[in-house]
mmCIF file of C-alpha atoms in Angstrom:
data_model
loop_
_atom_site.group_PDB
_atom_site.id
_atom_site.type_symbol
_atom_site.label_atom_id
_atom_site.label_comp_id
_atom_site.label_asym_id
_atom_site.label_seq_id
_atom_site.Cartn_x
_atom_site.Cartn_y
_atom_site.Cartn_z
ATOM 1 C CA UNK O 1 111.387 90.319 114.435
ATOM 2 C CA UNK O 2 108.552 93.312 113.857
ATOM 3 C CA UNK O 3 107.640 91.435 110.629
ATOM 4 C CA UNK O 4 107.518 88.181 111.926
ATOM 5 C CA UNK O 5 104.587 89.253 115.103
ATOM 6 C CA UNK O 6 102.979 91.466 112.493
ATOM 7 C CA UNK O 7 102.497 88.198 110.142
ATOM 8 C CA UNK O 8 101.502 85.783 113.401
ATOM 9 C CA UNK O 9 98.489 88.955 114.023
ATOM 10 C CA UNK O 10 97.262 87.378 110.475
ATOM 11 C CA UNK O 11 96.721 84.085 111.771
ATOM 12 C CA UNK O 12 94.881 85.314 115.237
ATOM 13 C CA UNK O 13 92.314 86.943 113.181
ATOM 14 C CA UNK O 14 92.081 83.677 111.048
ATOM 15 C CA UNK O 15 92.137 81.291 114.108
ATOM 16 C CA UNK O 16 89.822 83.448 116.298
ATOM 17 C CA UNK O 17 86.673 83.340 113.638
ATOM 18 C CA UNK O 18 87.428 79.788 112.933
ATOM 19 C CA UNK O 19 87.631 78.024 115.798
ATOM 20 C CA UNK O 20 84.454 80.447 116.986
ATOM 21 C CA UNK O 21 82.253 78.716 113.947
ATOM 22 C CA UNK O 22 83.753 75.106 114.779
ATOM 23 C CA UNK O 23 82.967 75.386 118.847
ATOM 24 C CA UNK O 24 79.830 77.159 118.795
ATOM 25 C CA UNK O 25 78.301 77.067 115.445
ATOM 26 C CA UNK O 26 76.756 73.796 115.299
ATOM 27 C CA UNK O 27 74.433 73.897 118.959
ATOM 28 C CA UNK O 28 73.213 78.059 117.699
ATOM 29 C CA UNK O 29 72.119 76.005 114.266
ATOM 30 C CA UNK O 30 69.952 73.608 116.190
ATOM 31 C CA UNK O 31 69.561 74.282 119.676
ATOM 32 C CA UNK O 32 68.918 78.237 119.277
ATOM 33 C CA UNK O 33 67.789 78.498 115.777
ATOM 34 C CA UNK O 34 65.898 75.426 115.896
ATOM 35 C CA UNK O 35 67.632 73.746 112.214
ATOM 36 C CA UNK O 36 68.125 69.706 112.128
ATOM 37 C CA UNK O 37 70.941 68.372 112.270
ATOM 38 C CA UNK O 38 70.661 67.247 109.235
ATOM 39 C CA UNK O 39 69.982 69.831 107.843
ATOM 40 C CA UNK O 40 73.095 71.914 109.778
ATOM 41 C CA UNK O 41 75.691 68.841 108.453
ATOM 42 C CA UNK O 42 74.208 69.213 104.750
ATOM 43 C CA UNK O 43 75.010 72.900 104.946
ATOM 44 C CA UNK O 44 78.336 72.139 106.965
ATOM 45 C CA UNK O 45 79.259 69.415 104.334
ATOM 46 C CA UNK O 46 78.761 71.495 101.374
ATOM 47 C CA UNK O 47 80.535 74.166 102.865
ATOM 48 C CA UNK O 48 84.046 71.722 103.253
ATOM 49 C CA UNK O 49 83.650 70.105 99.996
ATOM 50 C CA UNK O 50 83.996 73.569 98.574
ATOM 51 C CA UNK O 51 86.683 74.708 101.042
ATOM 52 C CA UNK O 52 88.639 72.078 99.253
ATOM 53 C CA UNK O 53 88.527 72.968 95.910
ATOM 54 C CA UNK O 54 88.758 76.479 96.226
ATOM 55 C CA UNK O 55 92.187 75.898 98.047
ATOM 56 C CA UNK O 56 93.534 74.551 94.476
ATOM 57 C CA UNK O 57 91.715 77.659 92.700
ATOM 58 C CA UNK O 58 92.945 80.138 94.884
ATOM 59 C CA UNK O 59 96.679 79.069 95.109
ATOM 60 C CA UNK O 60 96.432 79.539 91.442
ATOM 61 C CA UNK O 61 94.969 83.226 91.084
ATOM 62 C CA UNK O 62 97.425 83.895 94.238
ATOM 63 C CA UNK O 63 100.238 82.375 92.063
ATOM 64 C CA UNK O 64 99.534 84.140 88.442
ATOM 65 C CA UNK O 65 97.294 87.549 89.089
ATOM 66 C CA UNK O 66 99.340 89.901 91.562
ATOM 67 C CA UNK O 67 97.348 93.032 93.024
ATOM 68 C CA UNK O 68 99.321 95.829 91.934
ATOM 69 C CA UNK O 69 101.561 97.449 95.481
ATOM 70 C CA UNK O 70 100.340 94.697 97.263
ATOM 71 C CA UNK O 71 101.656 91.322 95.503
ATOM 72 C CA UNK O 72 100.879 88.399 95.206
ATOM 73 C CA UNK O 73 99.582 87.688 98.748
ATOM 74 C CA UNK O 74 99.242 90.637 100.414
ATOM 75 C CA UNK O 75 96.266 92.261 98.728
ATOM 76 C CA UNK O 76 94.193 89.002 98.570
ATOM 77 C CA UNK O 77 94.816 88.502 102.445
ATOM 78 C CA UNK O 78 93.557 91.636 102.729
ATOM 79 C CA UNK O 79 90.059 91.669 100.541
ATOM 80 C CA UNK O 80 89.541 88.228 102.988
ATOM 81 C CA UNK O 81 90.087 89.915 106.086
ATOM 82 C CA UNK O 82 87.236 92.186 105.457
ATOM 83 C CA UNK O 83 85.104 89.612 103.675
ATOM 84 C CA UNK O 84 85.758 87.149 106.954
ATOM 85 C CA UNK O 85 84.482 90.136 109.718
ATOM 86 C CA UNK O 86 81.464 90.606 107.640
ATOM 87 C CA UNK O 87 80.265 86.967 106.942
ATOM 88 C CA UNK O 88 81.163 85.823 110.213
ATOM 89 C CA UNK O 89 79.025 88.483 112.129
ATOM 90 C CA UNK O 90 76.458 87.809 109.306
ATOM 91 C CA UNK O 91 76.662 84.149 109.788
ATOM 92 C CA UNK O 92 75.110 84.689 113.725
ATOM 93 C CA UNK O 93 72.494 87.053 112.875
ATOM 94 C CA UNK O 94 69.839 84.249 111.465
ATOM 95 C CA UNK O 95 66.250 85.654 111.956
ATOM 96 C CA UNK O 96 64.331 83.436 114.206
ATOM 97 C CA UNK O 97 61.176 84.544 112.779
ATOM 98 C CA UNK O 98 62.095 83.446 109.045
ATOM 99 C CA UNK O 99 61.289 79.629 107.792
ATOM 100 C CA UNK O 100 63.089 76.451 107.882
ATOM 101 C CA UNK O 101 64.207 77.141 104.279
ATOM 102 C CA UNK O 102 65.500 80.495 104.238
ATOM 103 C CA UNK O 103 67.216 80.219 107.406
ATOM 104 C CA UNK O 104 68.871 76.745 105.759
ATOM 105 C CA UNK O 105 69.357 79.236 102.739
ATOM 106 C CA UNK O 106 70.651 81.967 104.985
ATOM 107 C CA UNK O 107 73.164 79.524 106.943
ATOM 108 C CA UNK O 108 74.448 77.731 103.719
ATOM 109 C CA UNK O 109 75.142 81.255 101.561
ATOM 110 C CA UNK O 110 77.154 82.606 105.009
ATOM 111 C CA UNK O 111 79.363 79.363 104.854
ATOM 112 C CA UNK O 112 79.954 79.400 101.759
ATOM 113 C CA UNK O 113 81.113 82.224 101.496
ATOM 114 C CA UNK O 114 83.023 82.613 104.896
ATOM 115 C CA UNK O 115 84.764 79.545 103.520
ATOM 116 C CA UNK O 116 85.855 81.265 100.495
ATOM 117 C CA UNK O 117 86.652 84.353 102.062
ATOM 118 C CA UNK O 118 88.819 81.624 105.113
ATOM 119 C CA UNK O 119 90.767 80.458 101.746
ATOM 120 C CA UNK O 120 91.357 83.589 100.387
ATOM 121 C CA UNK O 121 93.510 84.652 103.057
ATOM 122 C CA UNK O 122 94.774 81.412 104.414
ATOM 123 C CA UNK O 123 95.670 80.327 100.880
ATOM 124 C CA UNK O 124 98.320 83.337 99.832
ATOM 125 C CA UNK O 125 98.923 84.012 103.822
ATOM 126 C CA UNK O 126 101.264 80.394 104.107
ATOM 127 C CA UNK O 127 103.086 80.889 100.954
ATOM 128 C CA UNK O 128 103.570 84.507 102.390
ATOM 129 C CA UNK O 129 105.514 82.872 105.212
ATOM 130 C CA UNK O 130 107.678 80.859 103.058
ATOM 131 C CA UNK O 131 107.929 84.076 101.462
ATOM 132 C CA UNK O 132 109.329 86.098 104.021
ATOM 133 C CA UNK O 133 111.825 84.015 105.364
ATOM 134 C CA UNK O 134 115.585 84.649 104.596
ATOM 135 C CA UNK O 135 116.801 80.860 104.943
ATOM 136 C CA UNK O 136 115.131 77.351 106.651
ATOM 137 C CA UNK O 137 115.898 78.663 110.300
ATOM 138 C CA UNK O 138 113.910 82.020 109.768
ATOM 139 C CA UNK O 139 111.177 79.873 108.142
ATOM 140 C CA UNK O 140 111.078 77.857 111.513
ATOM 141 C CA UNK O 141 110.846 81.382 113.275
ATOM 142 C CA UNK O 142 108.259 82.755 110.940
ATOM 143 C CA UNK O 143 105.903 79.450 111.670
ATOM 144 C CA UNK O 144 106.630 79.399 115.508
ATOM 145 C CA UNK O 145 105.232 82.452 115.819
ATOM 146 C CA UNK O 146 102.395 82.035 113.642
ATOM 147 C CA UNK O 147 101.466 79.073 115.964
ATOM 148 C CA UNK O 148 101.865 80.888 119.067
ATOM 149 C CA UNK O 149 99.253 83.195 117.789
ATOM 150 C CA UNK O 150 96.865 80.924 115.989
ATOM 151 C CA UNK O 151 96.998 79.067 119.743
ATOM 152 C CA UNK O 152 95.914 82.346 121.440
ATOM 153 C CA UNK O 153 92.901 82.598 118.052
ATOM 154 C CA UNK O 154 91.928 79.507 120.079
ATOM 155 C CA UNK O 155 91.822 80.468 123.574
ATOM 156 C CA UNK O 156 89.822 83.484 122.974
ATOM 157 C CA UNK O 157 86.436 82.099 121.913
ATOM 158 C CA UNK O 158 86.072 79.853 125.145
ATOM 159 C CA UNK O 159 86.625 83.156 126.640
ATOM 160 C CA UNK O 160 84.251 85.040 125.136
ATOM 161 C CA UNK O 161 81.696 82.291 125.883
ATOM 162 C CA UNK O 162 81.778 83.311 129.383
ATOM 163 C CA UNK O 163 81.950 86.687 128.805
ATOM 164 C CA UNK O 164 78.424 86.869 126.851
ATOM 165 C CA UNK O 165 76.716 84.037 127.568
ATOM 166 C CA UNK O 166 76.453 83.317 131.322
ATOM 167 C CA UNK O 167 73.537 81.676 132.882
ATOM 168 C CA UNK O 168 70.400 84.511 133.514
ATOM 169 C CA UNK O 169 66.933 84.487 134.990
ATOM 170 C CA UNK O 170 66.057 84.993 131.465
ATOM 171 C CA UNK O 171 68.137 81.895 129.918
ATOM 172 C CA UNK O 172 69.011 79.522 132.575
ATOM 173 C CA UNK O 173 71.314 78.348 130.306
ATOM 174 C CA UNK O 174 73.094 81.010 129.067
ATOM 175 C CA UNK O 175 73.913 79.400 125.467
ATOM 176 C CA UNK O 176 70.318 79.441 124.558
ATOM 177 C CA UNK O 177 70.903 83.593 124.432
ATOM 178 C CA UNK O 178 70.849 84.386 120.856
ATOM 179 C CA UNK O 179 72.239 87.951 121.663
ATOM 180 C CA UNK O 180 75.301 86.293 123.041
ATOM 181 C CA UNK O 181 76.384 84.951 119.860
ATOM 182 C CA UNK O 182 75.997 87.803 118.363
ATOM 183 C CA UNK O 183 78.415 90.074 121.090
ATOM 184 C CA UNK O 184 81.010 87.318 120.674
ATOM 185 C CA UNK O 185 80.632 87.652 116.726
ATOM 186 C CA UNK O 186 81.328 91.355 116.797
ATOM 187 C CA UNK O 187 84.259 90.867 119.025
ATOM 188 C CA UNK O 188 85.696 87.807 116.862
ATOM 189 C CA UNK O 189 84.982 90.070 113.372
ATOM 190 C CA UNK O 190 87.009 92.916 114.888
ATOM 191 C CA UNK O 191 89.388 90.967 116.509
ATOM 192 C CA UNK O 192 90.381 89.605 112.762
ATOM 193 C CA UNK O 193 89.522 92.705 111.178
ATOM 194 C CA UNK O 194 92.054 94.600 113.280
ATOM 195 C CA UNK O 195 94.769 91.800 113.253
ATOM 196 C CA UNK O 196 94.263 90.655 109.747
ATOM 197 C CA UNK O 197 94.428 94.154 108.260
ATOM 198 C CA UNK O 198 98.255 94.923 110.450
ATOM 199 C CA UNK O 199 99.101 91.448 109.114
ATOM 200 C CA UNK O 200 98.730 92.141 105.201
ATOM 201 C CA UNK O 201 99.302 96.267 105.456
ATOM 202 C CA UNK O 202 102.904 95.411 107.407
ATOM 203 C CA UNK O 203 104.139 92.174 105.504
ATOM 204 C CA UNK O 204 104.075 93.697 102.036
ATOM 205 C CA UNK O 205 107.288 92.370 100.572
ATOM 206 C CA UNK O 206 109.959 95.437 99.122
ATOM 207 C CA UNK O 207 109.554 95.535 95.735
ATOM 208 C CA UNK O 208 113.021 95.144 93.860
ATOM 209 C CA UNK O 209 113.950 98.141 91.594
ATOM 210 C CA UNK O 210 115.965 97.374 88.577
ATOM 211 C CA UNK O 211 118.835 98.909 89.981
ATOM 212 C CA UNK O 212 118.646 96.510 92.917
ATOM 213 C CA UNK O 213 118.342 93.350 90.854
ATOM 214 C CA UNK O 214 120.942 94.146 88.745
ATOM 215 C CA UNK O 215 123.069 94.473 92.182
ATOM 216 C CA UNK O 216 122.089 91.415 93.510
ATOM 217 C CA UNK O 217 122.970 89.767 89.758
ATOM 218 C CA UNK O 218 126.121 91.295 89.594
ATOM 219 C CA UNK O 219 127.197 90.023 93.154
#
């Protein structure tokens, strides 16, 4: 049961980042930053496109190039964790006082590569579950409680948007405050930092000796 909650942690810190960027991200690029649209759904568009093909790419490095102790899964999920915490907080911290380009520039590098970092651990992370799991009804356990978590990834950000960005004398409306984003960022980055890191440090599969396999053959 102690594996199973430490491998749902690993899809809080996924969920929590994510759903931040997909509730919030869009009205900082435009309303508070001052992008396009356009220019914010160019950025956002790239940004899927290659969230799709690196899926493909990273299943097979996952697959075919284990990372020593750590597996197959483990040690990618956990390079992503810390890649995800930094982008993301990255990701809010666009200077106001730069140009239209180079904050476009700034935006669609931090997407990029908070997408690649977002497959890197969610790629290896669901063949983990399959994984872990003993037979098909510890398999349904496993991804029951992965849900329950990734559910409370989503809760948090509305959360956090009243937390840091209520309505001031300085910003009437309160998600106009670019210093909000950027609290709710550092919470989100060590909320998956924290999670993700328990998540692929306490899922590590045993590794079989040859003793042990030649047990299990022999039975």
């Amino acid at each position: 049961m102690t594996k199973k909650i430490f491998y749902g942690f690993g899809n809080l810190g996924y969920s929590v980042i994510g759903q931040t960027v997909s509730n919030f991200f869009m009205f900082f690029a435009t309303s508070v930053m001052g992008l396009s649209g356009t220019l914010v759904g160019i950025a956002v568009a790239i940004s899927t496109i290659w969230d799709g093909l690196s899926d493909t790419i990273m299943g097979y490095i996952s697959d075919n190039y284990p990372m020593g102790k750590f597996g197959r899964r483990n040690g990618y999920m956990l390079v992503a964790t810390i890649g995800m915490s930094i982008i993301n907080i990255l990701l809010w911290c666009i200077p106001n006082s730069i140009s239209v380009p180079l904050k476009f520039v700034w935006m669609l590098a931090s997407l990029l590569l908070l997408e690649t970092f977002n497959t890197m651990f969610a790629t290896p992370y669901m063949a983990l579950g399959n994984e872990l799991a003993s037979d098909y009804n510890d398999r349904t356990k496993i991804n029951a409680t992965s849900t329950v978590f990734y559910l409370i990834g989503i809760i948090i950000p509305s959360i956090l948007l009243i937390i840091f960005l209520p309505n001031t004398e300085e910003y009437p409306i309160g998600q106009l405050n670019p210093k909000g984003y950027f609290y709710i960022s550092l919470v989100t980055s060590l909320i998956c930092l924290v999670f993700g890191l328990i998540s692929s440090i306490f899922t590590i599969p045993k590794i079989k000796t040859a003793s042990t396999m030649q047990n299990c053959e022999k039975s």
